[in-house]
Short mmCIF file of C-alpha atoms in Angstrom, two decimals:
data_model
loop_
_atom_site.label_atom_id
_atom_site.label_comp_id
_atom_site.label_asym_id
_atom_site.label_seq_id
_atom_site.Cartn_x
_atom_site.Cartn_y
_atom_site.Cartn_z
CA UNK G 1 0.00 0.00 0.00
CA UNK G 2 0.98 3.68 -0.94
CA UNK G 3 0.23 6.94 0.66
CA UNK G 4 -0.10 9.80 -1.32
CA UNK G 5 -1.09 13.46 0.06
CA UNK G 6 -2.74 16.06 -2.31
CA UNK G 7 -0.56 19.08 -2.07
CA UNK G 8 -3.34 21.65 -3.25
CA UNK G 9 -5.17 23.69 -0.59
CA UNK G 10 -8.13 25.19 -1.78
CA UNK G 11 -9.67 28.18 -0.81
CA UNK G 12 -12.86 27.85 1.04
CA UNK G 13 -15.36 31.13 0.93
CA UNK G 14 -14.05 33.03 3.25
CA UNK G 15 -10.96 34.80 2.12
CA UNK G 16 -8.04 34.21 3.67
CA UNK G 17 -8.60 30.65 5.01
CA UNK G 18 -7.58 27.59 3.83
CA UNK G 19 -9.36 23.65 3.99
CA UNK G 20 -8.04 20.91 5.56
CA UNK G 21 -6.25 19.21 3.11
CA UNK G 22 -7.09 15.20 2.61
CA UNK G 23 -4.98 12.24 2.22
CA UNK G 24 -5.29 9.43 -0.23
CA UNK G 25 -4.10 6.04 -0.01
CA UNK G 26 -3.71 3.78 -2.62
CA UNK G 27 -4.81 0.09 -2.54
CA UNK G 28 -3.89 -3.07 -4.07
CA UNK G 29 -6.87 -4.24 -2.82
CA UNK G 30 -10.59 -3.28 -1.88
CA UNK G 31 -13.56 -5.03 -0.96
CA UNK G 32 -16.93 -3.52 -1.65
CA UNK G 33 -20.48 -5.64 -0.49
CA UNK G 34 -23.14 -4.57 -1.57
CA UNK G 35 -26.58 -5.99 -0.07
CA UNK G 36 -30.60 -6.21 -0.89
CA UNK G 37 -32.98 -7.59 -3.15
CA UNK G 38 -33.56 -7.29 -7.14
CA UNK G 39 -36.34 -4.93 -6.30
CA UNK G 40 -34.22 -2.86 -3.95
CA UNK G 41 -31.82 -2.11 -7.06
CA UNK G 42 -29.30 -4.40 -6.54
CA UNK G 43 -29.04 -5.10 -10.22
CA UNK G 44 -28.51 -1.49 -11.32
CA UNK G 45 -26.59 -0.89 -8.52
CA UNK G 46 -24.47 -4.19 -9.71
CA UNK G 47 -24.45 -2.88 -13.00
CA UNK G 48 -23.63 0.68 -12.70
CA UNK G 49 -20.50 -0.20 -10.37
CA UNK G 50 -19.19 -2.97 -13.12
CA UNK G 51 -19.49 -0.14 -15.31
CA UNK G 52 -18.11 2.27 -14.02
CA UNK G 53 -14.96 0.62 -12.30
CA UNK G 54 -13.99 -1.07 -15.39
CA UNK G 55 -13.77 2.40 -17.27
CA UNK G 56 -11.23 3.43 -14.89
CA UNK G 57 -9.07 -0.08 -15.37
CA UNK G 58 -9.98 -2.04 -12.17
CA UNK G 59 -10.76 -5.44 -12.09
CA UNK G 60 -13.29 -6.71 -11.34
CA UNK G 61 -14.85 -9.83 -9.90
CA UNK G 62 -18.39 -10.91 -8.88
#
């Protein structure tokens, strides 16, 4: 596992202050459940995910 840390602060609305600024990690590995029935949305929700982690190079398996 890496770290990495964003080194941009961006300015919030007041002037003059800065956010917090947020690490990132990055994983070899990650383990995402999700639970319900067909009529709760699993299936889209199933669907959309495969979809959308595969356009960004992940594997993935069910």
């Amino acid at each position: 596992m890496t770290s990495q840390v964003n080194s941009a602060e961006p300015q919030t609305a007041e002037a003059g202050t800065r956010a917090a600024v947020k690490e990132t990690k990055r994983l070899d590995r990650v383990i995402i459940r999700f639970a319900g029935d067909s009529g709760d949305g699993m299936q889209l929700t199933g669907d959309r995910f495969t979809s959308e982690t595969a356009s960004f190079g992940n594997d993935l398996s069910t």
